[in-house]
Amino acid sequence: MPGLLGLGQLLALVILVLQPTGTLEAQCPIPSIANGQLRSAENFTYGSTATLECDPGFTALGTSTTARCTFNGRWYPRVPSCVPGQCSHPPAVEHADVQHRHEFLVGTTLTYSCRVGFSLIPGVSPATTCLQNFTWSSVPRLCQKVQCPTPVIPHGREASPRREGYTFGQQVEFRCDHGYVLMGSERVQCLSDGMWRPPVPYCDRVCDAPPKITNGQHSGMGVKQFPYGSEVKYSCSEGLSLIGDESIHCTSEDGENLAWSRPAPECRVVRCPRPVVERGRMTPQRFTFPYGLLLHFSCDEGFRLRGAAQSRCRADGTWDPPVPTCQPVVCPQPRIPYGRLKSPLGGRKWYQTNETVTFECLHGYQFSDNGMMPLGDTGTTTCLPDGSWTPLPKCIEEGDADVCQEVHYTKATFECGVPVEEVKTLMEIQKLFLEIKKLELELKN
Ligand SMILES: *[C@@H]1O[C@H](CO)[C@@H](O)[C@H](O)[C@H]1NC(C)=O
Ligand SMILES: *[C@@H]1O[C@H](CO)[C@@H](O)[C@H](O)[C@H]1NC(C)=O
Ligand SMILES: *[C@@H]1O[C@H](CO)[C@@H](O)[C@H](O)[C@H]1NC(C)=O
């Protein structure tokens, strides 16, 4: 019988013999396993198999989770341990991205974010969690295309086909109703922030086409629309004069309706007669005198303008103000204190240029020397081309003349720059001379 025993059985027998309890039942030790436990249908006795069960959220490290209790009281293969479990990559969600990681342990929470041009559907949570059964909590549809508000354009419409909604990336084109002009961009696009760019335009009123005129044209030919503030200029066919304002502009009187600022001008033949100014001139020198021409007038010497110095050719072919005349310059009657007119007799109020009048002083008065005119019975003055007289003579009381002469002489001496000391000496000599003369007279008598 012993010869039939295998080597292993022999060893088991030895252990059994050595067992202090003396029991024949061989048992494997119950290993303490973190986050899990070993389960067996039998009582961990020799030959029994056990299975490792990890706690929820944990997973066995290793491929085999079963072990057998061998006769030498060991588990074979070794019982694996339980480690925290992981989820695989989180599921893909349309138009959304999630953070990238190396591992996703149970309990990890991730948040999805919508891609450019998409926004989170209100009320849904973009988070997912790695559950204990190693699956991700379910994620609903998260992202929808960004919406732009429906563009509103009074007095205009969408030129592009109408759509239900306006989402990210869509373009819209606009047109204005007749009588309106588009201000802003004709085409706009819905951007990722839900705004139209460039901003939605608006339709503004326009002026009607500017009035046409006969024999002339305006700068707005070929222009389709005339928005507020636009200006047109008129011009006439060759040789015709433009009567009125050259340009008009589109404006508003009531703040709402638009109209042209003025009636359109007219194109007509307008000529003014050639102005005739005797004893005068005009500038610029012209042969023709069309509407609008401005002339300047001046007179020959000795004559002065009566009327305006400039005049313009009016639309009715007249000069405005009327062309002036050149009148001879006259001097008013000269008056001399203590003197009277000698010739011409019968004093006049006005005197012609170059006319000379003669004066005499009243009784007891005589002409003063003035330092320039010789003393005499008559004084003269001449009417100058500017309407003034040559310096008028003066009448002074008789007897004052000598004194006056002396004053003039002394004044002249000073003005000559003769030093005061020298004048004093001269005076002294004169005084001595006079005293000698006086003595001589007294001696004679
Ligand atoms: C396991 O062992 C216990 C006592 O140690 C015993 O009561 C039980 O019957 C045994 N079970 C089996 C299946 O052998
Ligand atoms: C995992 O657990 C969750 C919630 O406990 C459950 O809804 C889901 O069906 C489970 N998944 C699997 C694959 O068992
Ligand atoms: C006045 O006299 C000057 C010089 O004799 C002459 O040149 C001028 O033409 C005269 N003027 C008039 C208005 O007669």
Tab-separated table of C-alpha atoms and ligand atoms in Angstrom:
chain	number	residue	atom	x	y	z
A	1	MET	CA	0.000	0.000	0.000
A	2	PRO	CA	2.643	2.552	0.880
A	3	GLY	CA	4.334	1.667	-2.346
A	4	LEU	CA	1.251	2.964	-4.082
A	5	LEU	CA	1.489	6.411	-2.497
A	6	GLY	CA	2.680	9.250	-4.710
A	7	LEU	CA	5.248	11.749	-3.500
A	8	GLY	CA	2.642	14.476	-2.952
A	9	GLN	CA	0.416	12.247	-0.921
A	10	LEU	CA	3.393	11.379	1.157
A	11	LEU	CA	4.122	15.039	1.847
A	12	ALA	CA	0.500	15.704	2.815
A	13	LEU	CA	0.637	12.855	5.133
A	14	VAL	CA	3.703	14.282	6.798
A	15	ILE	CA	1.886	17.659	7.269
A	16	LEU	CA	-1.122	15.892	8.674
A	17	VAL	CA	1.070	14.066	11.129
A	18	LEU	CA	2.776	17.310	12.152
A	19	GLN	CA	-0.552	19.145	12.629
A	20	PRO	CA	-0.775	19.981	16.319
A	21	THR	CA	-4.566	19.686	16.340
A	22	GLY	CA	-4.254	16.296	15.041
A	23	THR	CA	-7.223	16.833	12.696
A	24	LEU	CA	-7.119	15.106	9.401
A	25	GLU	CA	-8.782	18.035	7.518
A	26	ALA	CA	-6.121	20.185	5.716
A	27	GLN	CA	-7.098	23.887	5.256
A	28	CYS	CA	-5.620	26.778	3.375
A	29	PRO	CA	-5.354	30.138	5.221
A	30	ILE	CA	-8.026	32.688	4.366
A	31	PRO	CA	-6.050	35.533	2.840
A	32	SER	CA	-6.996	39.063	3.718
A	33	ILE	CA	-7.669	40.888	0.455
A	34	ALA	CA	-8.151	44.650	0.298
A	35	ASN	CA	-11.351	45.698	-1.508
A	36	GLY	CA	-12.459	42.155	-2.126
A	37	GLN	CA	-12.894	38.665	-0.721
A	38	LEU	CA	-12.349	35.039	-1.564
A	39	ARG	CA	-15.405	32.866	-1.871
A	40	SER	CA	-15.566	29.132	-1.957
A	41	ALA	CA	-18.342	26.553	-1.917
A	42	GLU	CA	-16.214	24.289	0.276
A	43	ASN	CA	-14.423	25.270	3.446
A	44	PHE	CA	-11.036	26.215	1.990
A	45	THR	CA	-10.040	22.650	2.562
A	46	TYR	CA	-7.522	20.786	0.636
A	47	GLY	CA	-8.486	20.527	-2.976
A	48	SER	CA	-11.203	23.155	-2.843
A	49	THR	CA	-11.301	26.058	-5.290
A	50	ALA	CA	-12.068	29.623	-4.385
A	51	THR	CA	-13.034	32.633	-6.474
A	52	LEU	CA	-11.970	36.183	-5.846
A	53	GLU	CA	-14.800	38.697	-5.711
A	54	CYS	CA	-13.719	42.350	-5.766
A	55	ASP	CA	-15.811	45.072	-4.116
A	56	PRO	CA	-17.916	47.189	-6.501
A	57	GLY	CA	-15.658	49.567	-8.420
A	58	PHE	CA	-12.659	47.326	-8.007
A	59	THR	CA	-11.217	44.826	-10.353
A	60	ALA	CA	-8.864	41.849	-9.957
A	61	LEU	CA	-5.300	42.459	-10.854
A	62	GLY	CA	-4.403	39.587	-13.145
A	63	THR	CA	-6.216	37.285	-15.527
A	64	SER	CA	-7.225	34.357	-13.299
A	65	THR	CA	-9.580	34.969	-10.383
A	66	THR	CA	-9.781	31.363	-9.144
A	67	ALA	CA	-7.270	29.513	-6.967
A	68	ARG	CA	-7.046	25.990	-5.619
A	69	CYS	CA	-6.107	24.982	-2.093
A	70	THR	CA	-3.194	22.673	-2.545
A	71	PHE	CA	-2.320	19.868	-0.124
A	72	ASN	CA	0.548	21.880	1.319
A	73	GLY	CA	-1.918	24.573	2.451
A	74	ARG	CA	-1.177	27.136	-0.229
A	75	TRP	CA	-3.413	28.698	-2.804
A	76	TYR	CA	-2.401	28.090	-6.344
A	77	PRO	CA	-2.044	30.193	-8.389
A	78	ARG	CA	-1.580	33.053	-6.000
A	79	VAL	CA	-4.772	34.924	-5.202
A	80	PRO	CA	-4.710	38.253	-7.169
A	81	SER	CA	-5.453	41.521	-5.461
A	82	CYS	CA	-8.337	44.027	-6.114
A	83	VAL	CA	-7.402	47.422	-7.521
A	84	PRO	CA	-9.626	50.445	-8.424
A	85	GLY	CA	-11.398	49.845	-11.729
A	86	GLN	CA	-11.391	52.063	-14.813
A	87	CYS	CA	-13.694	53.019	-17.606
A	88	SER	CA	-12.652	52.999	-21.210
A	89	HIS	CA	-12.743	56.228	-23.256
A	90	PRO	CA	-15.922	58.190	-22.731
A	91	PRO	CA	-18.399	57.887	-25.602
A	92	ALA	CA	-18.207	60.357	-28.481
A	93	VAL	CA	-20.907	63.018	-28.419
A	94	GLU	CA	-21.915	64.855	-31.597
A	95	HIS	CA	-20.394	68.364	-31.968
A	96	ALA	CA	-18.736	68.076	-28.566
A	97	ASP	CA	-15.267	67.459	-27.182
A	98	VAL	CA	-14.144	66.087	-23.813
A	99	GLN	CA	-10.834	66.334	-21.969
A	100	HIS	CA	-8.313	63.763	-22.942
A	101	ARG	CA	-6.757	61.603	-20.194
A	102	HIS	CA	-4.675	58.479	-19.822
A	103	GLU	CA	-6.980	56.695	-17.417
A	104	PHE	CA	-10.505	57.127	-16.198
A	105	LEU	CA	-10.842	55.707	-12.680
A	106	VAL	CA	-14.248	54.877	-11.261
A	107	GLY	CA	-15.764	58.079	-9.912
A	108	THR	CA	-14.090	60.347	-12.428
A	109	THR	CA	-16.405	63.033	-13.809
A	110	LEU	CA	-15.786	64.600	-17.197
A	111	THR	CA	-17.456	67.596	-18.814
A	112	TYR	CA	-18.167	67.864	-22.512
A	113	SER	CA	-17.908	71.219	-24.324
A	114	CYS	CA	-19.607	72.104	-27.604
A	115	ARG	CA	-17.503	72.822	-30.646
A	116	VAL	CA	-17.340	76.276	-32.310
A	117	GLY	CA	-20.686	77.189	-33.803
A	118	PHE	CA	-22.596	74.912	-31.425
A	119	SER	CA	-24.118	75.647	-28.085
A	120	LEU	CA	-25.272	73.537	-25.176
A	121	ILE	CA	-28.946	72.593	-25.369
A	122	PRO	CA	-30.521	74.347	-22.402
A	123	GLY	CA	-31.281	72.088	-19.422
A	124	VAL	CA	-28.926	69.222	-20.224
A	125	SER	CA	-25.860	68.413	-18.174
A	126	PRO	CA	-22.656	68.071	-20.122
A	127	ALA	CA	-21.071	65.866	-17.385
A	128	THR	CA	-20.535	62.075	-17.348
A	129	THR	CA	-19.151	59.904	-14.543
A	130	CYS	CA	-17.276	56.616	-14.604
A	131	LEU	CA	-19.676	54.268	-12.722
A	132	GLN	CA	-18.844	51.331	-10.495
A	133	ASN	CA	-19.769	48.898	-13.255
A	134	PHE	CA	-17.052	50.604	-15.361
A	135	THR	CA	-19.467	52.222	-17.728
A	136	TRP	CA	-20.066	55.920	-18.213
A	137	SER	CA	-23.290	57.419	-17.055
A	138	SER	CA	-25.381	58.036	-20.130
A	139	VAL	CA	-24.938	61.312	-22.054
A	140	PRO	CA	-27.911	62.748	-23.938
A	141	ARG	CA	-27.655	64.937	-27.077
A	142	LEU	CA	-25.735	67.935	-25.805
A	143	CYS	CA	-24.993	70.438	-28.576
A	144	GLN	CA	-27.088	72.224	-31.153
A	145	LYS	CA	-26.031	74.625	-33.890
A	146	VAL	CA	-25.761	78.245	-32.785
A	147	GLN	CA	-28.871	80.216	-33.751
A	148	CYS	CA	-28.931	83.807	-34.957
A	149	PRO	CA	-32.061	85.912	-34.487
A	150	THR	CA	-34.337	86.243	-37.512
A	151	PRO	CA	-33.117	89.397	-39.278
A	152	VAL	CA	-35.730	92.146	-39.453
A	153	ILE	CA	-35.344	94.728	-42.211
A	154	PRO	CA	-38.195	97.230	-42.566
A	155	HIS	CA	-38.850	98.356	-46.162
A	156	GLY	CA	-36.698	95.489	-47.354
A	157	ARG	CA	-36.642	91.735	-47.722
A	158	GLU	CA	-34.358	88.743	-47.879
A	159	ALA	CA	-33.051	88.100	-51.345
A	160	SER	CA	-31.800	84.640	-50.423
A	161	PRO	CA	-34.384	81.841	-50.018
A	162	ARG	CA	-36.217	82.086	-46.724
A	163	ARG	CA	-35.356	79.558	-44.075
A	164	GLU	CA	-36.977	78.251	-40.922
A	165	GLY	CA	-34.145	79.128	-38.599
A	166	TYR	CA	-30.843	80.866	-38.930
A	167	THR	CA	-27.892	78.849	-37.730
A	168	PHE	CA	-24.173	79.250	-37.535
A	169	GLY	CA	-22.468	79.764	-40.896
A	170	GLN	CA	-25.593	80.691	-42.862
A	171	GLN	CA	-25.547	83.753	-45.073
A	172	VAL	CA	-28.448	86.033	-45.833
A	173	GLU	CA	-28.767	88.672	-48.557
A	174	PHE	CA	-31.062	91.674	-48.465
A	175	ARG	CA	-32.824	93.951	-50.935
A	176	CYS	CA	-34.737	97.148	-50.265
A	177	ASP	CA	-38.182	98.038	-51.541
A	178	HIS	CA	-38.513	100.566	-54.335
A	179	GLY	CA	-37.790	104.091	-53.082
A	180	TYR	CA	-35.351	102.857	-50.455
A	181	VAL	CA	-31.626	102.298	-50.429
A	182	LEU	CA	-29.685	99.718	-48.479
A	183	MET	CA	-27.417	101.201	-45.839
A	184	GLY	CA	-24.804	98.753	-44.658
A	185	SER	CA	-23.764	95.373	-45.948
A	186	GLU	CA	-25.974	93.623	-48.480
A	187	ARG	CA	-24.862	90.195	-47.209
A	188	VAL	CA	-24.472	89.097	-43.590
A	189	GLN	CA	-23.425	85.844	-41.951
A	190	CYS	CA	-24.489	84.118	-38.745
A	191	LEU	CA	-21.386	83.800	-36.603
A	192	SER	CA	-20.537	81.383	-33.795
A	193	ASP	CA	-21.567	83.953	-31.175
A	194	GLY	CA	-25.101	84.044	-32.541
A	195	MET	CA	-24.665	87.524	-34.038
A	196	TRP	CA	-24.950	88.686	-37.638
A	197	ARG	CA	-21.759	90.086	-39.112
A	198	PRO	CA	-21.552	92.630	-40.488
A	199	PRO	CA	-24.631	93.917	-38.660
A	200	VAL	CA	-27.967	93.552	-40.410
A	201	PRO	CA	-28.377	96.577	-42.735
A	202	TYR	CA	-31.372	98.889	-42.930
A	203	CYS	CA	-33.332	100.481	-45.746
A	204	ASP	CA	-33.362	104.260	-45.935
A	205	ARG	CA	-35.565	106.446	-48.081
A	206	VAL	CA	-34.110	107.984	-51.220
A	207	CYS	CA	-34.813	111.074	-53.276
A	208	ASP	CA	-36.438	110.731	-56.668
A	209	ALA	CA	-34.169	111.201	-59.645
A	210	PRO	CA	-33.057	114.847	-59.848
A	211	PRO	CA	-35.128	117.020	-62.222
A	212	LYS	CA	-33.994	117.113	-65.824
A	213	ILE	CA	-33.419	120.477	-67.454
A	214	THR	CA	-33.439	121.559	-71.060
A	215	ASN	CA	-30.106	122.516	-72.587
A	216	GLY	CA	-28.278	121.186	-69.569
A	217	GLN	CA	-27.434	118.100	-67.577
A	218	HIS	CA	-26.673	116.951	-64.040
A	219	SER	CA	-23.955	114.828	-62.482
A	220	GLY	CA	-26.448	112.189	-61.337
A	221	MET	CA	-27.014	110.708	-64.793
A	222	GLY	CA	-26.729	106.930	-64.552
A	223	VAL	CA	-26.948	106.949	-60.773
A	224	LYS	CA	-29.752	104.659	-59.613
A	225	GLN	CA	-30.403	105.879	-56.115
A	226	PHE	CA	-30.022	109.172	-54.325
A	227	PRO	CA	-29.769	108.650	-50.572
A	228	TYR	CA	-30.012	111.404	-47.986
A	229	GLY	CA	-27.198	113.945	-48.432
A	230	SER	CA	-26.307	113.094	-52.012
A	231	GLU	CA	-25.563	116.062	-54.234
A	232	VAL	CA	-25.909	116.636	-57.959
A	233	LYS	CA	-24.347	119.421	-59.986
A	234	TYR	CA	-25.917	120.974	-63.047
A	235	SER	CA	-24.134	122.283	-66.094
A	236	CYS	CA	-25.368	123.992	-69.232
A	237	SER	CA	-24.660	123.377	-72.870
A	238	GLU	CA	-21.921	125.518	-74.325
A	239	GLY	CA	-22.706	129.247	-74.459
A	240	LEU	CA	-25.698	129.083	-72.129
A	241	SER	CA	-25.795	130.581	-68.672
A	242	LEU	CA	-26.837	128.579	-65.611
A	243	ILE	CA	-29.531	130.529	-63.776
A	244	GLY	CA	-30.023	129.464	-60.176
A	245	ASP	CA	-27.959	127.252	-57.884
A	246	GLU	CA	-25.398	125.067	-59.569
A	247	SER	CA	-25.941	122.135	-57.208
A	248	ILE	CA	-28.828	120.703	-55.199
A	249	HIS	CA	-28.782	117.996	-52.536
A	250	CYS	CA	-31.146	115.391	-51.186
A	251	THR	CA	-32.412	116.543	-47.793
A	252	SER	CA	-35.388	116.364	-45.481
A	253	GLU	CA	-37.695	119.109	-44.299
A	254	ASP	CA	-39.852	117.099	-41.922
A	255	GLY	CA	-37.155	114.660	-40.795
A	256	GLU	CA	-38.826	111.786	-42.578
A	257	ASN	CA	-39.530	112.400	-46.242
A	258	LEU	CA	-36.691	113.224	-48.576
A	259	ALA	CA	-36.680	115.867	-51.306
A	260	TRP	CA	-34.245	117.961	-53.295
A	261	SER	CA	-33.057	121.104	-51.529
A	262	ARG	CA	-34.057	123.507	-54.342
A	263	PRO	CA	-35.625	123.595	-57.761
A	264	ALA	CA	-33.203	122.736	-60.504
A	265	PRO	CA	-31.479	125.663	-62.214
A	266	GLU	CA	-32.224	126.787	-65.765
A	267	CYS	CA	-30.024	127.073	-68.807
A	268	ARG	CA	-30.658	130.191	-70.874
A	269	VAL	CA	-28.860	132.662	-73.110
A	270	VAL	CA	-28.243	135.744	-70.970
A	271	ARG	CA	-26.182	138.716	-72.089
A	272	CYS	CA	-25.819	142.053	-70.428
A	273	PRO	CA	-25.178	145.220	-72.441
A	274	ARG	CA	-21.625	146.495	-72.577
A	275	PRO	CA	-21.309	149.041	-69.731
A	276	VAL	CA	-20.246	152.559	-70.743
A	277	VAL	CA	-18.362	154.584	-68.141
A	278	GLU	CA	-17.145	157.951	-69.472
A	279	ARG	CA	-13.830	159.037	-67.971
A	280	GLY	CA	-13.559	155.638	-66.292
A	281	ARG	CA	-12.347	152.045	-66.700
A	282	MET	CA	-13.569	148.535	-65.856
A	283	THR	CA	-11.899	145.234	-65.051
A	284	PRO	CA	-11.662	142.533	-66.231
A	285	GLN	CA	-11.473	143.618	-69.834
A	286	ARG	CA	-14.086	141.644	-71.761
A	287	PHE	CA	-15.802	141.534	-75.111
A	288	THR	CA	-18.766	139.532	-73.885
A	289	PHE	CA	-20.847	140.139	-70.796
A	290	PRO	CA	-22.626	136.910	-69.846
A	291	TYR	CA	-24.812	136.174	-66.819
A	292	GLY	CA	-22.923	136.210	-63.540
A	293	LEU	CA	-19.979	138.290	-64.732
A	294	LEU	CA	-18.727	140.697	-62.057
A	295	LEU	CA	-17.127	143.973	-63.204
A	296	HIS	CA	-15.091	146.462	-61.180
A	297	PHE	CA	-15.151	150.170	-62.057
A	298	SER	CA	-12.740	153.031	-61.442
A	299	CYS	CA	-12.460	156.653	-62.684
A	300	ASP	CA	-9.739	158.737	-64.304
A	301	GLU	CA	-7.890	161.216	-62.109
A	302	GLY	CA	-9.992	164.198	-61.148
A	303	PHE	CA	-13.145	162.142	-61.364
A	304	ARG	CA	-14.871	160.035	-58.811
A	305	LEU	CA	-17.402	157.201	-58.976
A	306	ARG	CA	-21.024	157.936	-58.390
A	307	GLY	CA	-22.668	154.554	-57.670
A	308	ALA	CA	-21.243	151.162	-56.793
A	309	ALA	CA	-17.677	150.181	-57.627
A	310	GLN	CA	-18.785	146.763	-58.879
A	311	SER	CA	-21.761	145.284	-60.639
A	312	ARG	CA	-22.926	141.846	-61.729
A	313	CYS	CA	-24.811	140.739	-64.815
A	314	ARG	CA	-28.206	139.443	-63.702
A	315	ALA	CA	-30.353	136.672	-65.140
A	316	ASP	CA	-32.681	139.286	-66.697
A	317	GLY	CA	-29.785	140.841	-68.621
A	318	THR	CA	-29.355	143.927	-66.425
A	319	TRP	CA	-26.455	145.113	-64.312
A	320	ASP	CA	-26.967	144.933	-60.586
A	321	PRO	CA	-26.376	147.408	-59.023
A	322	PRO	CA	-26.609	149.762	-62.034
A	323	VAL	CA	-23.376	150.752	-63.772
A	324	PRO	CA	-21.900	153.857	-62.037
A	325	THR	CA	-20.806	157.154	-63.641
A	326	CYS	CA	-17.602	159.171	-63.208
A	327	GLN	CA	-18.203	162.704	-61.951
A	328	PRO	CA	-15.552	165.425	-61.836
A	329	VAL	CA	-14.013	165.902	-58.417
A	330	VAL	CA	-15.026	169.245	-56.829
A	331	CYS	CA	-13.688	171.201	-53.858
A	332	PRO	CA	-16.013	172.854	-51.312
A	333	GLN	CA	-15.862	176.649	-50.906
A	334	PRO	CA	-12.700	177.508	-48.934
A	335	ARG	CA	-13.054	179.717	-45.834
A	336	ILE	CA	-10.300	181.828	-44.267
A	337	PRO	CA	-10.759	183.478	-40.838
A	338	TYR	CA	-10.417	187.282	-41.099
A	339	GLY	CA	-10.221	187.030	-44.858
A	340	ARG	CA	-12.560	187.263	-47.850
A	341	LEU	CA	-12.779	185.979	-51.377
A	342	LYS	CA	-11.389	188.363	-53.987
A	343	SER	CA	-11.853	186.319	-57.166
A	344	PRO	CA	-13.780	184.723	-58.707
A	345	LEU	CA	-16.466	187.142	-57.608
A	346	GLY	CA	-19.707	185.875	-56.142
A	347	GLY	CA	-18.499	182.844	-54.186
A	348	ARG	CA	-19.747	179.428	-55.336
A	349	LYS	CA	-20.386	176.360	-53.240
A	350	TRP	CA	-18.224	174.007	-55.383
A	351	TYR	CA	-15.047	174.498	-57.420
A	352	GLN	CA	-13.561	172.377	-60.186
A	353	THR	CA	-10.155	170.710	-60.080
A	354	ASN	CA	-7.295	173.106	-61.002
A	355	GLU	CA	-9.512	176.131	-60.219
A	356	THR	CA	-7.682	178.808	-58.242
A	357	VAL	CA	-9.281	181.282	-55.882
A	358	THR	CA	-7.764	184.516	-54.526
A	359	PHE	CA	-8.215	185.998	-51.044
A	360	GLU	CA	-7.542	189.261	-49.274
A	361	CYS	CA	-7.436	189.888	-45.531
A	362	LEU	CA	-9.988	192.052	-43.710
A	363	HIS	CA	-9.018	195.596	-42.632
A	364	GLY	CA	-6.430	195.517	-39.826
A	365	TYR	CA	-5.259	192.044	-40.814
A	366	GLN	CA	-2.507	190.866	-43.071
A	367	PHE	CA	-1.242	187.563	-44.437
A	368	SER	CA	1.199	185.717	-42.286
A	369	ASP	CA	4.425	184.604	-43.752
A	370	ASN	CA	4.095	180.934	-42.816
A	371	GLY	CA	7.728	180.740	-43.619
A	372	MET	CA	6.975	179.833	-47.209
A	373	MET	CA	4.717	182.409	-48.880
A	374	PRO	CA	5.947	185.897	-49.495
A	375	LEU	CA	3.928	188.572	-47.705
A	376	GLY	CA	1.507	190.334	-49.994
A	377	ASP	CA	-1.966	191.691	-50.376
A	378	THR	CA	-3.436	188.522	-51.835
A	379	GLY	CA	-3.300	184.841	-51.030
A	380	THR	CA	-4.274	182.005	-53.394
A	381	THR	CA	-5.303	178.348	-53.135
A	382	THR	CA	-5.991	175.712	-55.825
A	383	CYS	CA	-8.532	172.856	-55.903
A	384	LEU	CA	-6.673	169.513	-56.070
A	385	PRO	CA	-7.841	166.381	-57.949
A	386	ASP	CA	-8.645	164.704	-54.636
A	387	GLY	CA	-11.138	167.417	-53.638
A	388	SER	CA	-8.885	169.282	-51.201
A	389	TRP	CA	-7.245	172.718	-51.428
A	390	THR	CA	-3.562	173.570	-51.501
A	391	PRO	CA	-2.528	175.004	-48.066
A	392	LEU	CA	-4.830	177.935	-47.282
A	393	PRO	CA	-3.256	181.308	-46.404
A	394	LYS	CA	-3.846	182.798	-42.910
A	395	CYS	CA	-4.840	186.324	-41.939
A	396	ILE	CA	-3.327	187.696	-38.726
A	397	GLU	CA	-3.611	191.043	-36.932
A	398	GLU	CA	-1.288	193.733	-38.253
A	399	GLY	CA	1.771	194.387	-36.063
A	400	ASP	CA	1.940	190.804	-35.019
A	401	ALA	CA	3.844	190.178	-38.220
A	402	ASP	CA	7.283	191.386	-36.945
A	403	VAL	CA	6.973	189.385	-33.781
A	404	CYS	CA	5.829	186.457	-35.770
A	405	GLN	CA	8.734	186.803	-38.140
A	406	GLU	CA	11.147	186.933	-35.208
A	407	VAL	CA	9.594	183.839	-33.646
A	408	HIS	CA	9.876	182.030	-36.974
A	409	TYR	CA	13.490	183.106	-37.337
A	410	THR	CA	14.452	181.970	-33.818
A	411	LYS	CA	12.550	178.709	-34.268
A	412	ALA	CA	14.335	178.096	-37.568
A	413	THR	CA	17.704	178.804	-35.913
A	414	PHE	CA	16.996	176.223	-33.224
A	415	GLU	CA	15.791	173.735	-35.756
A	416	CYS	CA	19.025	174.204	-37.698
A	417	GLY	CA	20.843	172.600	-34.780
A	418	VAL	CA	22.826	175.691	-33.687
A	419	PRO	CA	23.996	175.042	-30.080
A	420	VAL	CA	22.116	177.013	-27.380
A	421	GLU	CA	25.337	178.643	-26.108
A	422	GLU	CA	26.118	180.051	-29.550
A	423	VAL	CA	22.542	181.404	-29.930
A	424	LYS	CA	22.888	183.062	-26.528
A	425	THR	CA	26.134	184.767	-27.604
A	426	LEU	CA	24.513	185.937	-30.859
A	427	MET	CA	21.606	187.340	-28.872
A	428	GLU	CA	23.951	189.172	-26.572
A	429	ILE	CA	25.795	190.693	-29.550
A	430	GLN	CA	22.434	191.746	-31.092
A	431	LYS	CA	21.336	193.262	-27.809
A	432	LEU	CA	24.597	195.269	-27.562
A	433	PHE	CA	24.248	196.379	-31.167
A	434	LEU	CA	20.668	197.638	-30.512
A	435	GLU	CA	21.751	199.471	-27.372
A	436	ILE	CA	24.579	201.229	-29.334
A	437	LYS	CA	21.995	202.301	-31.953
A	438	LYS	CA	19.695	203.593	-29.212
A	439	LEU	CA	22.543	205.630	-27.703
A	440	GLU	CA	23.418	207.078	-31.129
A	441	LEU	CA	19.762	208.213	-31.571
A	442	GLU	CA	19.711	209.801	-28.119
A	443	LEU	CA	23.022	211.586	-28.864
A	444	LYS	CA	21.642	212.940	-32.151
A	445	ASN	CA	18.550	214.328	-30.382
B	1	LIG	C1	-17.546	23.553	6.908
B	1	LIG	O1	-17.042	23.529	8.201
B	1	LIG	C2	-17.966	23.735	9.209
B	1	LIG	C3	-17.288	23.814	10.589
B	1	LIG	O2	-15.982	24.059	10.504
B	1	LIG	C4	-19.070	22.713	9.098
B	1	LIG	O3	-20.050	23.028	10.083
B	1	LIG	C5	-19.625	22.636	7.737
B	1	LIG	O4	-20.564	21.604	7.643
B	1	LIG	C6	-18.582	22.458	6.692
B	1	LIG	N1	-19.157	22.523	5.388
B	1	LIG	C7	-18.875	21.714	4.395
B	1	LIG	C8	-19.575	21.937	3.115
B	1	LIG	O5	-18.051	20.811	4.538
B	2	LIG	C1	-24.171	50.075	-14.905
B	2	LIG	O1	-24.844	50.716	-13.839
B	2	LIG	C2	-25.870	51.607	-14.177
B	2	LIG	C3	-26.432	52.255	-12.946
B	2	LIG	O2	-26.146	51.575	-11.798
B	2	LIG	C4	-26.917	50.925	-14.994
B	2	LIG	O3	-27.904	51.837	-15.374
B	2	LIG	C5	-26.290	50.312	-16.211
B	2	LIG	O4	-27.223	49.592	-16.968
B	2	LIG	C6	-25.150	49.393	-15.832
B	2	LIG	N1	-24.445	48.979	-17.034
B	2	LIG	C7	-24.163	47.735	-17.342
B	2	LIG	C8	-23.462	47.501	-18.636
B	2	LIG	O5	-24.462	46.870	-16.599
B	3	LIG	C1	-5.179	170.052	-64.063
B	3	LIG	O1	-3.903	170.516	-64.443
B	3	LIG	C2	-2.964	169.501	-64.725
B	3	LIG	C3	-1.631	170.186	-64.979
B	3	LIG	O2	-1.775	171.392	-65.685
B	3	LIG	C4	-3.475	168.707	-65.924
B	3	LIG	O3	-2.543	167.667	-66.206
B	3	LIG	C5	-4.812	168.096	-65.583
B	3	LIG	O4	-5.337	167.376	-66.681
B	3	LIG	C6	-5.795	169.162	-65.150
B	3	LIG	N1	-7.018	168.539	-64.705
B	3	LIG	C7	-8.220	168.884	-65.128
B	3	LIG	C8	-9.339	168.095	-64.532
B	3	LIG	O5	-8.417	169.787	-65.914
